[in-house]
Short mmCIF file of C-alpha atoms in Angstrom, two decimals:
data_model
loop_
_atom_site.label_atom_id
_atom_site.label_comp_id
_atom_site.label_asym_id
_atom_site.label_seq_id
_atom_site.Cartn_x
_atom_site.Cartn_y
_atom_site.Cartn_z
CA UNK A 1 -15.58 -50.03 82.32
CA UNK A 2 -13.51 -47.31 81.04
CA UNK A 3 -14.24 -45.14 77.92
CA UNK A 4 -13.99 -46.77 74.58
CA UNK A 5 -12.26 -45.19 72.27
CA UNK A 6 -12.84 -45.42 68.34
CA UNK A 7 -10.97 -45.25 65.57
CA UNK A 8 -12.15 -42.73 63.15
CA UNK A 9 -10.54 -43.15 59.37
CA UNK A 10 -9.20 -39.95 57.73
CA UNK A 11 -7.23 -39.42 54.42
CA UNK A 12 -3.75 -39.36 54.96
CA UNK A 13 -3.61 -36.09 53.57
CA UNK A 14 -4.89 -34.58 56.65
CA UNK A 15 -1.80 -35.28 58.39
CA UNK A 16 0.51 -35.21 55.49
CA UNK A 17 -0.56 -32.41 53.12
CA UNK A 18 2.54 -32.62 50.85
CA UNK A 19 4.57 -35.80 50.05
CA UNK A 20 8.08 -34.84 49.50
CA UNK A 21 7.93 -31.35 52.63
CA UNK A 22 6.02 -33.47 54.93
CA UNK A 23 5.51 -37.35 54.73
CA UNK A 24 8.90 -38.04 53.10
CA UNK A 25 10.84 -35.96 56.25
CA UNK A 26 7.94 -37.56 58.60
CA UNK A 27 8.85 -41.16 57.76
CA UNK A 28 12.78 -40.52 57.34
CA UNK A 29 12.29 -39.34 61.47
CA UNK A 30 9.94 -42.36 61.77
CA UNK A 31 11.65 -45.27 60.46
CA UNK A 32 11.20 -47.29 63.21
CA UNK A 33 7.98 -47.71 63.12
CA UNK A 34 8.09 -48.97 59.67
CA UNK A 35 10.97 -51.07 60.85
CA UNK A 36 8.75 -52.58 63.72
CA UNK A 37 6.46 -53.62 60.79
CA UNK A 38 8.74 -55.25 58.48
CA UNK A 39 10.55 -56.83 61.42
CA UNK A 40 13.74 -55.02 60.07
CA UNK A 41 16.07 -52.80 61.96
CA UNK A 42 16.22 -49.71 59.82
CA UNK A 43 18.87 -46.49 60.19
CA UNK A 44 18.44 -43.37 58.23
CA UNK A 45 21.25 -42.26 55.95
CA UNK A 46 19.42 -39.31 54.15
CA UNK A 47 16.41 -38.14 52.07
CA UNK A 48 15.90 -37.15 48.75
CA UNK A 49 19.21 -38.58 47.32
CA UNK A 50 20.78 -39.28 44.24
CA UNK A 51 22.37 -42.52 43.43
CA UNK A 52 24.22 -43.50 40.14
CA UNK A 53 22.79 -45.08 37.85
CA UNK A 54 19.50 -44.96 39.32
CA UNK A 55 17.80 -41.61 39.81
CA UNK A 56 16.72 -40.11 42.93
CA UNK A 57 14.97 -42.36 46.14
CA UNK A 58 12.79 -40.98 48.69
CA UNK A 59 14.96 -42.49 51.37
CA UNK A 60 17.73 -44.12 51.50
CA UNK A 61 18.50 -46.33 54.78
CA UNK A 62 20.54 -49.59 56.05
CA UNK A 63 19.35 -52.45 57.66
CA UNK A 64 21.02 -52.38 60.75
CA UNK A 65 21.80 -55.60 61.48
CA UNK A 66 23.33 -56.18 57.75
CA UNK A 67 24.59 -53.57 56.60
CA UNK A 68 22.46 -54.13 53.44
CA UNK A 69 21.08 -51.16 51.85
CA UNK A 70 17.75 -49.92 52.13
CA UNK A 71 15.52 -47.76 49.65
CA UNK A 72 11.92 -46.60 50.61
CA UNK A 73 9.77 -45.47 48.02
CA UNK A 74 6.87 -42.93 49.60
CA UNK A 75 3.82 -42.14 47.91
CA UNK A 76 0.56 -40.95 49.72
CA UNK A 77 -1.96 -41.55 47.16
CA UNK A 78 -2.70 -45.39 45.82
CA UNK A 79 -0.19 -47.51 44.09
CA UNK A 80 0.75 -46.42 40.34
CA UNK A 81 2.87 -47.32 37.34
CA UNK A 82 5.05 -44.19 37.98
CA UNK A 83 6.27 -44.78 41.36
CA UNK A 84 6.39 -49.06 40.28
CA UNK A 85 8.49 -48.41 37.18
CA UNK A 86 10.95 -46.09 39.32
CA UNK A 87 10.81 -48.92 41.64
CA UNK A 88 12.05 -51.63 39.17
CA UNK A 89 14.84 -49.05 38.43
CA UNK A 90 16.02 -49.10 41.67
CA UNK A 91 15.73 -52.77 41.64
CA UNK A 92 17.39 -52.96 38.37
CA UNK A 93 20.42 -50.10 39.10
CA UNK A 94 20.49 -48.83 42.68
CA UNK A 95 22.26 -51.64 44.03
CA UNK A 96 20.10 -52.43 46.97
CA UNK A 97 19.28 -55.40 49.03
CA UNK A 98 15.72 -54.17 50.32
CA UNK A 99 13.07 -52.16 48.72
CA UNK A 100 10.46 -50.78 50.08
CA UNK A 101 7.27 -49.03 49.15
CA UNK A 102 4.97 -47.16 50.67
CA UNK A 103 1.43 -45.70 49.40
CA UNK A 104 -2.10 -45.55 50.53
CA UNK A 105 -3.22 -48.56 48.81
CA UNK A 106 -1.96 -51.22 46.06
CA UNK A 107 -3.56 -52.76 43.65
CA UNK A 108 -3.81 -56.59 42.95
CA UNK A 109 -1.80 -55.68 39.96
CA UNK A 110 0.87 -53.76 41.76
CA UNK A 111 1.05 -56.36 44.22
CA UNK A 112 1.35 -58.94 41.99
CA UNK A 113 4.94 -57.51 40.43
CA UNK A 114 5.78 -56.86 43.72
CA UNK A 115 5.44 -60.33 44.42
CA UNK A 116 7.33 -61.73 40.97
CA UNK A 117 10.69 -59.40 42.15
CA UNK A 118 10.62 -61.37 45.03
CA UNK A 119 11.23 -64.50 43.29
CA UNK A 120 14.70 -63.13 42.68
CA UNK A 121 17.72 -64.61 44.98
CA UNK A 122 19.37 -61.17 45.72
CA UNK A 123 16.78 -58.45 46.67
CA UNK A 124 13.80 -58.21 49.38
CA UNK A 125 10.76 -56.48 48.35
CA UNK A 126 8.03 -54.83 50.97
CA UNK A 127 4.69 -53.22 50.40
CA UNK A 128 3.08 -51.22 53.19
CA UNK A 129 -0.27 -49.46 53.10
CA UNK A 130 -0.06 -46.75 55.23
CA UNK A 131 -3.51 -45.44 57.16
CA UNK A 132 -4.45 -42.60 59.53
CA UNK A 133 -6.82 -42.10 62.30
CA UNK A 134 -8.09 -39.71 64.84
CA UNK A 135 -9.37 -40.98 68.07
CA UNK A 136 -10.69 -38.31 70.33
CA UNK A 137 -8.81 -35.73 68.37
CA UNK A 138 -5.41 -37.27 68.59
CA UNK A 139 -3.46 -38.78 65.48
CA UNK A 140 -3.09 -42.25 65.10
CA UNK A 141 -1.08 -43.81 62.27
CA UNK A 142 -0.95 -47.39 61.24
CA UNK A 143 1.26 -49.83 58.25
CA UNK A 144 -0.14 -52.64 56.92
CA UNK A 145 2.22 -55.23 55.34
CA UNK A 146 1.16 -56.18 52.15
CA UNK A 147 3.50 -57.83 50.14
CA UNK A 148 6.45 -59.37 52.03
CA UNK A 149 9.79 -61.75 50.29
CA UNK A 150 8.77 -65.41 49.99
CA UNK A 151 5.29 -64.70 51.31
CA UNK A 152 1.86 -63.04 50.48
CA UNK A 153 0.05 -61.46 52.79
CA UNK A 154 -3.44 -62.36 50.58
CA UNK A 155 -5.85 -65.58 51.11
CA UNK A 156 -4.91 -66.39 47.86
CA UNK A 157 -1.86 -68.87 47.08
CA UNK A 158 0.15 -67.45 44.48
CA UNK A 159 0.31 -69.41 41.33
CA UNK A 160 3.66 -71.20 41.05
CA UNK A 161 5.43 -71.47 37.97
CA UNK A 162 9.02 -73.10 36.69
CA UNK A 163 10.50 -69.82 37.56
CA UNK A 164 9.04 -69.91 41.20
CA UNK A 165 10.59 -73.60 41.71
CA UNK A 166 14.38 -72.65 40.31
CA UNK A 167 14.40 -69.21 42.64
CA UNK A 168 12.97 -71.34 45.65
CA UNK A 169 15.92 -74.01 44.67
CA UNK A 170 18.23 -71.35 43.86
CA UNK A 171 17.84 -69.22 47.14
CA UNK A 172 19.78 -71.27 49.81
CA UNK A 173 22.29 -72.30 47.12
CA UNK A 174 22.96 -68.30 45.82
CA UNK A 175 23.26 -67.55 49.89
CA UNK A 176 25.85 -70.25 50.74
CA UNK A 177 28.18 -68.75 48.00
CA UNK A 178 27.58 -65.51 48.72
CA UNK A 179 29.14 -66.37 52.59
CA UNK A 180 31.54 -68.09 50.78
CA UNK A 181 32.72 -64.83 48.56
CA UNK A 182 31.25 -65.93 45.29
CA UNK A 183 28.66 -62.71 44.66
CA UNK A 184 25.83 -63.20 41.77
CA UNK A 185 26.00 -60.49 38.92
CA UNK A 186 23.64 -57.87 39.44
CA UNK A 187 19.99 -57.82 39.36
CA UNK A 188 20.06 -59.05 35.85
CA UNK A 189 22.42 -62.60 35.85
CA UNK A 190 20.95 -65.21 34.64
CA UNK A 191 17.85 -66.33 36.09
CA UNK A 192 14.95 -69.25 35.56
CA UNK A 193 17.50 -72.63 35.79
CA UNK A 194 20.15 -70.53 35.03
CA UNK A 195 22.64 -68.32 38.07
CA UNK A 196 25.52 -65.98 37.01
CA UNK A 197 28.14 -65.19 39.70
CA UNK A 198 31.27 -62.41 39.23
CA UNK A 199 34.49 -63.49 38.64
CA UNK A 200 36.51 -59.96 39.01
CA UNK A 201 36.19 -59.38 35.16
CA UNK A 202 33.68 -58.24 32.43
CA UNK A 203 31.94 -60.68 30.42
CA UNK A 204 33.62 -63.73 32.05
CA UNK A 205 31.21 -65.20 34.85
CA UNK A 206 30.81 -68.25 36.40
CA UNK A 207 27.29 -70.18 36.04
CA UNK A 208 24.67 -72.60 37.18
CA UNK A 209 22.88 -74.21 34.92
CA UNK A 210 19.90 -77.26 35.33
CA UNK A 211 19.58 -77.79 31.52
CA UNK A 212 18.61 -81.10 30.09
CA UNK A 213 18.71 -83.42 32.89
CA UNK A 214 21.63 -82.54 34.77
CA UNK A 215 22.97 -79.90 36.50
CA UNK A 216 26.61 -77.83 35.82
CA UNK A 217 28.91 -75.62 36.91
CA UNK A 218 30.61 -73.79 34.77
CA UNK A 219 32.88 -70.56 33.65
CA UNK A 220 31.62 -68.65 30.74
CA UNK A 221 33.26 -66.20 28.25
CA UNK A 222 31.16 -64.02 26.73
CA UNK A 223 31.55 -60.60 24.69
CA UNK A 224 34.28 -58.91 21.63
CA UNK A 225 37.36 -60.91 23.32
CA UNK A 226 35.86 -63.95 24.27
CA UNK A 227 38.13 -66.13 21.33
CA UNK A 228 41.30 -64.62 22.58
CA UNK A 229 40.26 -64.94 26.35
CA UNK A 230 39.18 -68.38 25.72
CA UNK A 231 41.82 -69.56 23.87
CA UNK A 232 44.76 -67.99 26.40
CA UNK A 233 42.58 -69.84 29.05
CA UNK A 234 42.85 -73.01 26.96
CA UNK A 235 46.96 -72.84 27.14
CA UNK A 236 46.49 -73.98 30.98
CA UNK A 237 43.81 -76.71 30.31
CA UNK A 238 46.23 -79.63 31.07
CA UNK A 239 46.53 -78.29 34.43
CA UNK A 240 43.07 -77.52 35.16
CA UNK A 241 41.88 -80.43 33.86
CA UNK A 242 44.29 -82.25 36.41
CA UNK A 243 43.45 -80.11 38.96
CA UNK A 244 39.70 -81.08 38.50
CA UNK A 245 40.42 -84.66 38.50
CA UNK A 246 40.38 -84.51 34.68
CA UNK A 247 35.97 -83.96 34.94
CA UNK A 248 35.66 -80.83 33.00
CA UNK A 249 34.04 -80.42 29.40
CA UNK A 250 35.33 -77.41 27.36
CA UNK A 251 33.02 -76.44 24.93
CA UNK A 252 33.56 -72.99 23.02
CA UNK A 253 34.26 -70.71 25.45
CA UNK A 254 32.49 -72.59 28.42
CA UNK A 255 34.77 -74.65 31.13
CA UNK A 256 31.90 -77.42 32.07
CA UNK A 257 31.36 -79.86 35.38
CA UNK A 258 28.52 -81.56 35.16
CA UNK A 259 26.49 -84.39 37.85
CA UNK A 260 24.77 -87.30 36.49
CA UNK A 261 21.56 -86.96 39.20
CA UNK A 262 18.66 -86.42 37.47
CA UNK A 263 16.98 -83.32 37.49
CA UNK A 264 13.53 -83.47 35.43
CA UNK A 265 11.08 -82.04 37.21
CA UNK A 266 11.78 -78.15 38.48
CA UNK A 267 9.30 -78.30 41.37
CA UNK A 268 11.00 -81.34 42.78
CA UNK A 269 14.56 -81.21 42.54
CA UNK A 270 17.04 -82.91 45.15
CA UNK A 271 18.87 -81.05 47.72
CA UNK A 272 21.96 -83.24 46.82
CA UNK A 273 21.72 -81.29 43.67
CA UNK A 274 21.79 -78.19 45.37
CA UNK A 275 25.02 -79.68 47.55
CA UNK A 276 27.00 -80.66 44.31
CA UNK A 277 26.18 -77.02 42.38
CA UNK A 278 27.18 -75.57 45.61
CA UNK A 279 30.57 -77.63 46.12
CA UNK A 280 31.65 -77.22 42.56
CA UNK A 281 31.00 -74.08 41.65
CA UNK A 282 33.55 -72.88 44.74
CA UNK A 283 36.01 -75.39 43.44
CA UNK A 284 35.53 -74.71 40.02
CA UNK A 285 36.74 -70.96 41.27
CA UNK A 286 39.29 -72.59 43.04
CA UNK A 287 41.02 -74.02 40.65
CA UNK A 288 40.40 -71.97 37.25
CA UNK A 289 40.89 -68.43 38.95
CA UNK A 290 44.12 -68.43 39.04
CA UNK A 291 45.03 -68.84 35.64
CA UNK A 292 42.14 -66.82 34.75
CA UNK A 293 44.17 -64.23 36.72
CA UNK A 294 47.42 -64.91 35.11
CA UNK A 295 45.30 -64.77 31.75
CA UNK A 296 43.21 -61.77 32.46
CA UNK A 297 46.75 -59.77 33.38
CA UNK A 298 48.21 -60.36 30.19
CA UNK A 299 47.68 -57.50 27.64
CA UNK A 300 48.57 -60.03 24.72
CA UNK A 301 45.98 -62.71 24.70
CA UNK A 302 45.88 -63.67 20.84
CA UNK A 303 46.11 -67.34 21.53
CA UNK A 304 48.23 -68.61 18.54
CA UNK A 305 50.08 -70.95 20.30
CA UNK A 306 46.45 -72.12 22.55
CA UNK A 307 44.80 -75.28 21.06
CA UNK A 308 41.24 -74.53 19.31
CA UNK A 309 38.67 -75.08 22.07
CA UNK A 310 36.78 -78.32 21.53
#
């Protein structure tokens, strides 16, 4: 039998003395290995960059089979609230698809908002401890997956809660429209039974809603100029309400479709539910965006001539 070899634990500081001069530029040349451990194909696109809105990243990188856009978050001591809060801003503000951090070690506690942003439809969020060795002299470095999307990497099931049930129900139905060119606002939107998608303009969005038994699609008018919007919107209802088969509620400032199929119970709600919110939310667009358009082009929207929405 040949020689054993044995792994002999070191602090990562022995290979990496400074974070920013020698782990950050280390990993940026490295990302593959990472990749290999998040089963993600991962290209560089540059280190210690700025990006509006949300402050500086460690690394910034693209998933290569995507497109989507990557952010890595390096750290070599344990997990702390510094390097978690400048991770919710890049959740919150740096417009990426997949975050990922790196340290040492995380806490349950870290782990455990980790594990919450993951509940959201439009972002992917890693954790990966990050160990070195020597064997026989020679460096040896090794990521551990920690926190993963949809998935813990604990013995422990993670408690599920009303929240958990909509994003789980929300998920498949957010990525359908997505294909389909209808993109969710943000981070923020709406979330719990409620999902907020763009509709070209500020403060006009279209929505999902499971709310009191039934579910809805809808188009929503919010902020200073939602009477004006609303009511030049409400000088084309004959036609949209035609268009739609005459099924649409309008409510102040809300355009409503609705389904009779019960929805009660959050942890158990149909997928012909998820069909219908899917189906009608596109047609819904179909229909209404054009005159929303028409509406949205038109510098004079007072609305004297519109009917008072009902």
């Amino acid at each position: 039998m040949g020689n054993i070899h044995t792994l002999e634990p070191v602090d990562v500081r022995v290979f990496w003395p400074h974070e920013a001069h020698c782990f950050t530029p280390w990993l940026a040349e490295n990302l593959s290995l990472l990749g290999a451990e998040l089963n993600l194909v991962l290209e560089r696109e540059g280190e210690e960059m700025t990006l509006p809105g949300a402050g500086r990243v460690d690394i910034l990188a693209r998933q290569a089979t995507t497109g989507a856009r990557v952010v890595i978050e390096n750290q070599l001591g344990s997990s702390d609230d510094s390097h978690c809060l400048r991770l919710l801003g890049y959740a919150a503000n740096a417009e990426a698809n997949i975050l990922v951090w790196v340290a040492r070690y995380f806490s349950d506690y870290h782990r455990s908002i980790l594990s919450w942003l993951n509940e959201s439809d439009n972002i992917a969020v890693y954790a990966v401890e990050v160990r070195a060795f020597l064997v026989d002299g020679r460096k040896v470095v090794d990521f551990d997956l920690v926190v993963e999307p949809q998935a813990g990497t604990t013995s422990t099931p993670r408690r599920k809660t009303a929240s958990t049930y909509y994003a789980e129900f929300y998920r498949p139905v957010v990525a359908t429209l997505r294909r389909s060119g209808l993109l969710p606002v943000g981070r923020g939107g709406f979330r719990g039974r409620y999902r907020s998608f763009q509709t070209g303009y500020e403060d006009v969005y279209y929505s999902a809603e499971i709310s009191q038994g039934r579910a809805a699609a809808a188009l929503g008018v919010y902020g200073d100029d939602s009477r004006h919007i609303f009511q030049a919107l409400t000088r084309h209802r004959y036609e949209i309400d035609a268009e739609l088969n005459g099924e649409t509620e309008w409510h102040q400032y809300w355009v409503w479709l609705t389904t009779e199929a019960a929805v009660d119970d959050p942890s158990s709600i149909p997928d012909e539910v998820g069909e219908w919110l899917t189906e009608n939310l596109l047609r819904l667009r179909e229909v209404v965006q054009p005159y929303l358009d028409r509406v949205m082009a038109d510098p004079v929207t007072s609305g004297e001539d519109a009917e008072e929405p009902g």
